[in-house]
Amino acid sequence: MSHAGYIDSNVLIKTEGLKVYFVKGGFLSEKQITKAVDGVDMKINKGEVMALVGESGSGKTTLGRAMIGLQKPTDGKIIYNRDNNPIIITPKTKIIKHIRKELQMVYQDPYSSIDPYMKVYDALSMPLKYAKIKNKESINKKIEEVLNMVGLPLDLINNYVFQLSGGQRQRLSIARALSLDPRFLVADEPVTMLDASLKGEIVDLLKKINKKTGITILFITHELPIAKIIANRISVMYKGKIVESGRAQTVLTDPLHPYTQVLLEAYPKINPESKDTIKTIKVKESNISASKIKGCPFYDRCPFATQKCLEKMPDIKSISSDHEVACWLY
Amino acid sequence: MPLLSVRDFSIHFYTPKGVRKAVDRVNLDLSKKEVIGIAGESGSGKSTLAMGIMRLITPPGKIVGGKILFNNEDILSYNEGKFNKEIRWKKISMIFQGSMNGFTPVFKIGQQIEEVLEIHEYKGNFKERVNELLKMVELDPSVSDKYPHELSGGMRQRAFIAMALALNPEILICDEPTTALDVITQAKIINLLKTLKKDLGLSIIFITHDLALLSEISDRLYIMYAGGIMESGYSLDLYKNPKHPYTQLLMDSIADINKDYIKGIPGFMPDLANLPKGCRFSDRCPYAMEICKQKEPELKRIEGDRYVSCWLY
Amino acid sequence: MAAETGIKLYLNTILKNKSGLIGLLMIIIFVALSIYAVTAYSNVNNEWKNGMYWESYPKNAMPYWMSYFNPQKIFGTETLTTKPSLLYSSSNYYIYQLNYNFTWSKDIPPTDVIFYIKSSTPMESIQILWIKPDGTNITLSTTSQPSSYTDLISLSSSIKSYMSEQIGYVPPTVTPQLLSQSLFGYEGKGLLNGTIEKGLYKVQVTIVTSPNTKILINKLYLEGNAYGLFGTDIYGRPIDLGILLGLPNALEIGLLTSIISVIGGVIIGGISGFLGGKTDSAMNWVTLVILVLPALPFLVVLSYVMRPNLFLEALLIAFLSWPFYAIIARSAAQSIKNMTFVEADKVLGIPSYRTFFTHFMPRLTPFAIAYTALGVPGAIILVETLSFLGLTPAGLVTWGSILDSAESNFAAVNGWWWWILFPGLMIILVSIPFVMIGFSIEKAVFGGK
C-alpha cells in the first residue's frame, strides 16, 4: 500500500492513464497486442452512479475489472480514496481483507456467477464467514437484511440456487455483494442477460440501493436507455478510450462527440412514424487497419475526421461544468 | 388480398414432460410490400412460428395443423420436395440471428452464393447475379472474393441477406437478425431492409423481442405470448393505444432513450406443456376476471384492423 | 433437476436404470458369495496347495451335470463303506476284513479305485481280493507299507503282473485308467480292449495291523469322471471351489486398486487443474511420464522383484493407473476454473482452498465414483493376468493361478475344457456388474448435468 498523492475528497475512486494491454503469442508466433484499455482517466464521485457505456469490444468490462483489482494494469494507476487515505489498487489488494470487502462486483450472467448447486444460505453465509463475522447470529441477521434489501423472501435460504429464476439469481448476486457492506460496486452488464420484463426491476433495485445506502456504483452497459434511467453521470467508451463523459442528462440530450451522437441516433426509439424513413447514420465504413491510427480511435469511422485526428489523440476538454469530450472538433 | 395468409397454424413439441404447444392456432396476414413485426419475449414461440412457415421444424417438434396460403394456394399441403423446389428460398426466404456465422469459413463469399444459385437451378449468369446482389445490400463487389472471416459481423449479415435474396423471393423472414450486432450496424441493417422493401417490393416478416426496433420498421404488428397471438394491428395505432393488457405492460417495459423508467412484468411465462385454463396470460394479467380463468378468449376484431384476444373487449 | 444432489440422486438413478439395477444385484450376490467363501471355507483355502487333501477327489473330472448327457459314460464317484470284521486277534497282530459289494453298470470303468482306511495305528499290510461278476478274481497288494490312501498306482505292481499274465505283456505307459480297466475287463487276451464286465463285484480287503488297533474309517472310492459344478483339476481340486475362493480376492484387489487410483488421480489432477501455473505444469509433466509407462511389463518386473502381498500389489497397479484419471480430472478442474463463480469467490474474499472444496469437489466426485466402478474390471483382469504369470503371492487362490495351473498341465491339449472355461468366464462375469453400474452412474452424472 503506497500513498497515491492527491485525490479530491469528493472522489471515491479514480484512474490515471490506466492502460490494460493483452498480449497473445510472442514466443514463436507474431505478437498480437489488444489494447483493451488505452489511457483512461476516470473519476467517480462518492455515492454516485456512473454508467460506463460502450459497445462490446470497447473495453468497458476490462476497465471495470481493473478498477477493483481483478485485472493487472499494464500502465497507469487506480486510486481508491479510502476514508481520505488514498490507496493504489493492485491485484494484490485482495490480500488486505478489509479492502477487498469494500470493492465488490455483480456479474453479467446470473447462471454462472453463483454456483447453481449451492444452497442459497451457503452462498450468502460463506463470504460473511470469511470476512471474519464469526458469530452465527450476526451472519443470519446480515443475510436477512440483504435479502430484504433486494426483495427476496427469507424462506428462499433453504432452496438451492438452481431452483431460482434468472431474475432471482441476479438479485441474489446483488445481495451477496452487498452483504460485505462495500463502498464501491461494479455492476458489469447486470441486466443484459435478463428478459426485457425483468430489466426494469433490477435497475430499479440498484437505484434504490444507491439512494438508500449511498454506495457508489459503476454501471457497465451497452444499452443507453438503461444507463439513462439509473446514471448520475455517464462515460462513453470507444476502443479503449473515454470519448465523452459528464452528467447523464447533459450527455444524452446534448452529445458532443460524433460517436456519442451516432450512437444516440442509431438507438431504436419508439417511433412508428419513422417506419419508412431511412435513418441518417453519420458513420463511415471502417477501412484502415487499427494499428495505423495513432490518434483518435474513431478516426476511420468519423465523418468529421481530419489529419490531426489521425495523428494525435485529442486532449480532454471541459465544455461545461460537468461535460468533457475528447475530440478535435472542440 | 394478402400475399401470405396463415390460418390456425399450430406447432407442438413432444417432450417427455408433455406436449409443448409452442405455436397455438396462430393467424397471420402479410400483404405485398408490407413489413409485419412479430413481437414477443423469449419463449413466446415467435421463432418457432418462423421456422414453421419455412418448414424447418425438426422432431420432437411437429406441425400439427393449419393452413398457409401463399397467393391463395395452401403451401402447407405441398410435400417436402415440392415445397423445397418451389417455395423455400425461391418465394420465401429467411435470415436468422446467427446468420453471419452461416457461411462456411473455407469458401469465399462469392462461391457460397453461387452454390445457392446452382442448387436452386438459377437461370442466368452467376457472377453477374452475385455482383448484383452485393450491390443491393450495399457491399462492394470485391466482397465476393473474400472469406467470411475477413469481413466484420455486420458485413457478413449483409452478405447473408444477399444470399437470401439470391432467387428474388417475395417474402423475407427475419428472425432477430440484428440482436447479435452492435447498435450502429443494427441501424444500418434496418435501413437496408427499408430500402429493399422500397426498391424490390419485398414483403418482410420481422421477428424480435425489441419493440422499439420494431416500431422503426413495421407497418403492422403482432404481439405473441406463450404460443398465441394476443393483439395485432397497425403499428401506428398499436404503439399509441395498446389494447391488450400484455401489450400495455410490454410497452411499459421497453427501454427507450426518451423514457426514464422501465417497468417489469411480474410473474413468469407459463409452461407451454401446461398452459393455464382459459386465457394464457390470466395468471399475470392485472385485469384478470373470472371468465379469463375459465375460457380462452378468441382473437376478435374490435376496430379497423385491430384484433385483440382478451375478455375485456 | 428436482431431486437433491448426493447419494440419494445416484441411488435413484441407478435403480431406475435397468442395467444399473441388474449390476447392483449382481454385486450384492458376489459380495455375499465372497463373505460365504471367506467364512465357511477358510480352512479349505489353506489346503488348496496341499495335494493330500484332495486325494479322494476324482482327478480331471468333468462337471457333474455332464452325466445327464451320457450316464453310461459319465458318472460321479461312488463311495462305499462297510463294517470291519475282526477275523483274528492275537498279541502279535490283528486281522481285519472289509467286504464291499457293488454293482457296476456303466460302460467304462472308474477312473481310479481308492481304498481309504484310517486306522488308529499304521497298518502292517493289506491284501485285496477282487472278484469280478463272472467269478474270476485278482489278488492285489501294495509293495510298501500301506498309507491311508491306497490307489491303483500303489497296487500297480500286482495289477501289472496280472496284466502280463492275461495278455502276455505290460503296456509301456500304465495309467490309472488302464489299471482300472484290468480290474473291470474280461479275463483273457481282451482284458484291455475296452469292454468291461457289468454286474456284481465283490471286494475283500484283508488288513493286518498291530494289536489293539481299531479301524476308524474305511471307504472304497470308485472314482467317477464327473464331479461338482465345474469339474476338478489334475489334483482333484473342484473348480467351483476354486472360483468361489478366488472371488473375494478378485473383488478385494479390484476395488482396492480402483479406489486408490481413482481417488489419487482425481485429487492430483483436480488440484493441479485448480492451481494452474507452474505447479500445474510440473504435476502435469509427472502425470504424463507415468502415463506413458507400459503398465504390464512394468508390473511384471516389479512383481518379480518385489514379490508383493495383495495390498502392495494393489498399490503398484494403482501407481500406474492414476494418471489416466488425473488427466480427466485436471481438464474438468480447468473448465470449472473458468466458471464465473470461481472468480466471484475471489472478489468476495473467500480463500482458494475453500473454493476448491465448495465448487470443485462436488463436481469431481460424481465422475470419480463412476470411474471407480468402471475401473474395477480392468484392475481385476490385470491382477489375474499377473497371477497367471505366476507373480502374485503363492498361497493365494486366484482365477489367474487356476488358469496358470491349467496351462502348465496342458489342460487344453488334454481336453479338460472346464478347467479353462469356467475361471475365464468368471473373470468376465465379475466385470459385468461394475461396468453396468459404472455406465449408469456416468449417465446420471453427465446426462443430468
Short mmCIF file of N, CA, C and O in Angstrom, two decimals, chain B residues 66-101:
data_model
loop_
_atom_site.label_atom_id
_atom_site.label_comp_id
_atom_site.label_asym_id
_atom_site.label_seq_id
_atom_site.Cartn_x
_atom_site.Cartn_y
_atom_site.Cartn_z
N GLY B 66 -53.31 -26.50 -39.53
CA GLY B 66 -53.41 -25.15 -40.06
C GLY B 66 -53.21 -25.11 -41.55
O GLY B 66 -53.02 -26.12 -42.22
N LYS B 67 -53.26 -23.87 -42.05
CA LYS B 67 -53.10 -23.67 -43.50
C LYS B 67 -52.15 -22.49 -43.68
O LYS B 67 -52.18 -21.54 -42.92
N ILE B 68 -51.34 -22.57 -44.72
CA ILE B 68 -50.54 -21.41 -45.08
C ILE B 68 -50.82 -21.12 -46.54
O ILE B 68 -50.41 -21.86 -47.43
N LEU B 69 -51.56 -20.03 -46.78
CA LEU B 69 -51.94 -19.70 -48.14
C LEU B 69 -50.97 -18.69 -48.72
O LEU B 69 -50.83 -17.59 -48.19
N PHE B 70 -50.29 -19.09 -49.75
CA PHE B 70 -49.40 -18.19 -50.46
C PHE B 70 -49.98 -17.99 -51.84
O PHE B 70 -50.13 -18.94 -52.60
N ASN B 71 -50.32 -16.74 -52.15
CA ASN B 71 -51.04 -16.49 -53.40
C ASN B 71 -52.21 -17.44 -53.55
O ASN B 71 -52.44 -18.03 -54.61
N ASN B 72 -52.93 -17.60 -52.50
CA ASN B 72 -54.15 -18.39 -52.44
C ASN B 72 -53.98 -19.90 -52.55
O ASN B 72 -54.95 -20.62 -52.64
N GLU B 73 -52.74 -20.36 -52.55
CA GLU B 73 -52.53 -21.81 -52.57
C GLU B 73 -51.99 -22.25 -51.23
O GLU B 73 -51.08 -21.62 -50.67
N ASP B 74 -52.48 -23.37 -50.73
CA ASP B 74 -52.06 -23.84 -49.42
C ASP B 74 -50.71 -24.54 -49.54
O ASP B 74 -50.62 -25.72 -49.88
N ILE B 75 -49.66 -23.81 -49.24
CA ILE B 75 -48.32 -24.40 -49.40
C ILE B 75 -48.01 -25.40 -48.30
O ILE B 75 -47.07 -26.19 -48.40
N LEU B 76 -48.80 -25.40 -47.25
CA LEU B 76 -48.56 -26.37 -46.18
C LEU B 76 -48.89 -27.78 -46.68
O LEU B 76 -48.37 -28.77 -46.18
N SER B 77 -49.77 -27.85 -47.67
CA SER B 77 -50.15 -29.16 -48.16
C SER B 77 -49.14 -29.72 -49.16
O SER B 77 -49.21 -30.88 -49.52
N TYR B 78 -48.20 -28.91 -49.60
CA TYR B 78 -47.17 -29.41 -50.52
C TYR B 78 -46.33 -30.43 -49.79
O TYR B 78 -46.06 -30.32 -48.62
N ASN B 79 -45.82 -31.43 -50.53
CA ASN B 79 -44.86 -32.31 -49.87
C ASN B 79 -43.51 -31.60 -49.85
O ASN B 79 -43.32 -30.57 -50.49
N GLU B 80 -42.59 -32.18 -49.09
CA GLU B 80 -41.32 -31.52 -48.86
C GLU B 80 -40.59 -31.22 -50.17
O GLU B 80 -40.02 -30.15 -50.35
N GLY B 81 -40.63 -32.15 -51.09
CA GLY B 81 -39.95 -31.96 -52.37
C GLY B 81 -40.47 -30.74 -53.10
O GLY B 81 -39.71 -29.89 -53.55
N LYS B 82 -41.78 -30.64 -53.18
CA LYS B 82 -42.39 -29.54 -53.92
C LYS B 82 -42.11 -28.22 -53.20
O LYS B 82 -41.79 -27.22 -53.84
N PHE B 83 -42.25 -28.27 -51.88
CA PHE B 83 -42.01 -27.04 -51.12
C PHE B 83 -40.59 -26.56 -51.35
O PHE B 83 -40.33 -25.37 -51.54
N ASN B 84 -39.64 -27.50 -51.29
CA ASN B 84 -38.24 -27.12 -51.44
C ASN B 84 -37.97 -26.57 -52.82
O ASN B 84 -37.18 -25.65 -53.02
N LYS B 85 -38.61 -27.15 -53.80
CA LYS B 85 -38.34 -26.76 -55.18
C LYS B 85 -38.96 -25.40 -55.50
O LYS B 85 -38.36 -24.59 -56.20
N GLU B 86 -40.16 -25.21 -55.00
CA GLU B 86 -40.88 -24.03 -55.46
C GLU B 86 -40.90 -22.88 -54.47
O GLU B 86 -40.95 -21.73 -54.87
N ILE B 87 -40.92 -23.18 -53.21
CA ILE B 87 -41.16 -22.11 -52.25
C ILE B 87 -39.89 -21.69 -51.51
O ILE B 87 -39.51 -20.53 -51.51
N ARG B 88 -39.27 -22.67 -50.86
CA ARG B 88 -38.17 -22.33 -49.96
C ARG B 88 -37.01 -21.67 -50.70
O ARG B 88 -36.51 -22.20 -51.68
N TRP B 89 -36.62 -20.56 -50.26
CA TRP B 89 -35.55 -19.75 -50.82
C TRP B 89 -35.93 -19.11 -52.15
O TRP B 89 -35.26 -18.21 -52.62
N LYS B 90 -37.02 -19.59 -52.77
CA LYS B 90 -37.41 -19.02 -54.05
C LYS B 90 -38.50 -17.97 -53.87
O LYS B 90 -38.44 -16.89 -54.43
N LYS B 91 -39.50 -18.35 -53.08
CA LYS B 91 -40.58 -17.41 -52.85
C LYS B 91 -40.48 -16.82 -51.45
O LYS B 91 -40.78 -15.65 -51.22
N ILE B 92 -40.10 -17.67 -50.50
CA ILE B 92 -39.97 -17.23 -49.11
C ILE B 92 -38.56 -17.56 -48.64
O ILE B 92 -38.12 -18.69 -48.76
N SER B 93 -37.88 -16.56 -48.15
CA SER B 93 -36.50 -16.76 -47.71
C SER B 93 -36.36 -16.30 -46.26
O SER B 93 -37.25 -15.67 -45.71
N MET B 94 -35.22 -16.65 -45.64
CA MET B 94 -35.10 -16.36 -44.21
C MET B 94 -33.70 -15.99 -43.80
O MET B 94 -32.72 -16.52 -44.34
N ILE B 95 -33.59 -15.06 -42.87
CA ILE B 95 -32.29 -14.79 -42.24
C ILE B 95 -32.47 -14.91 -40.72
O ILE B 95 -33.53 -14.61 -40.19
N PHE B 96 -31.42 -15.36 -40.04
CA PHE B 96 -31.52 -15.64 -38.62
C PHE B 96 -30.56 -14.76 -37.84
O PHE B 96 -29.77 -14.03 -38.37
N GLN B 97 -30.63 -14.97 -36.52
CA GLN B 97 -29.75 -14.22 -35.64
C GLN B 97 -28.29 -14.54 -35.90
O GLN B 97 -27.45 -13.68 -35.97
N GLY B 98 -28.01 -15.81 -36.06
CA GLY B 98 -26.61 -16.18 -36.24
C GLY B 98 -26.21 -16.29 -37.69
O GLY B 98 -25.20 -16.90 -38.01
N SER B 99 -26.99 -15.71 -38.57
CA SER B 99 -26.73 -15.88 -40.00
C SER B 99 -25.33 -15.50 -40.38
O SER B 99 -24.74 -16.09 -41.27
N MET B 100 -24.80 -14.50 -39.69
CA MET B 100 -23.46 -14.09 -40.11
C MET B 100 -22.46 -15.21 -39.90
O MET B 100 -21.38 -15.19 -40.45
N ASN B 101 -22.85 -16.18 -39.09
CA ASN B 101 -21.99 -17.35 -38.94
C ASN B 101 -22.48 -18.50 -39.80
O ASN B 101 -22.03 -19.62 -39.66
#
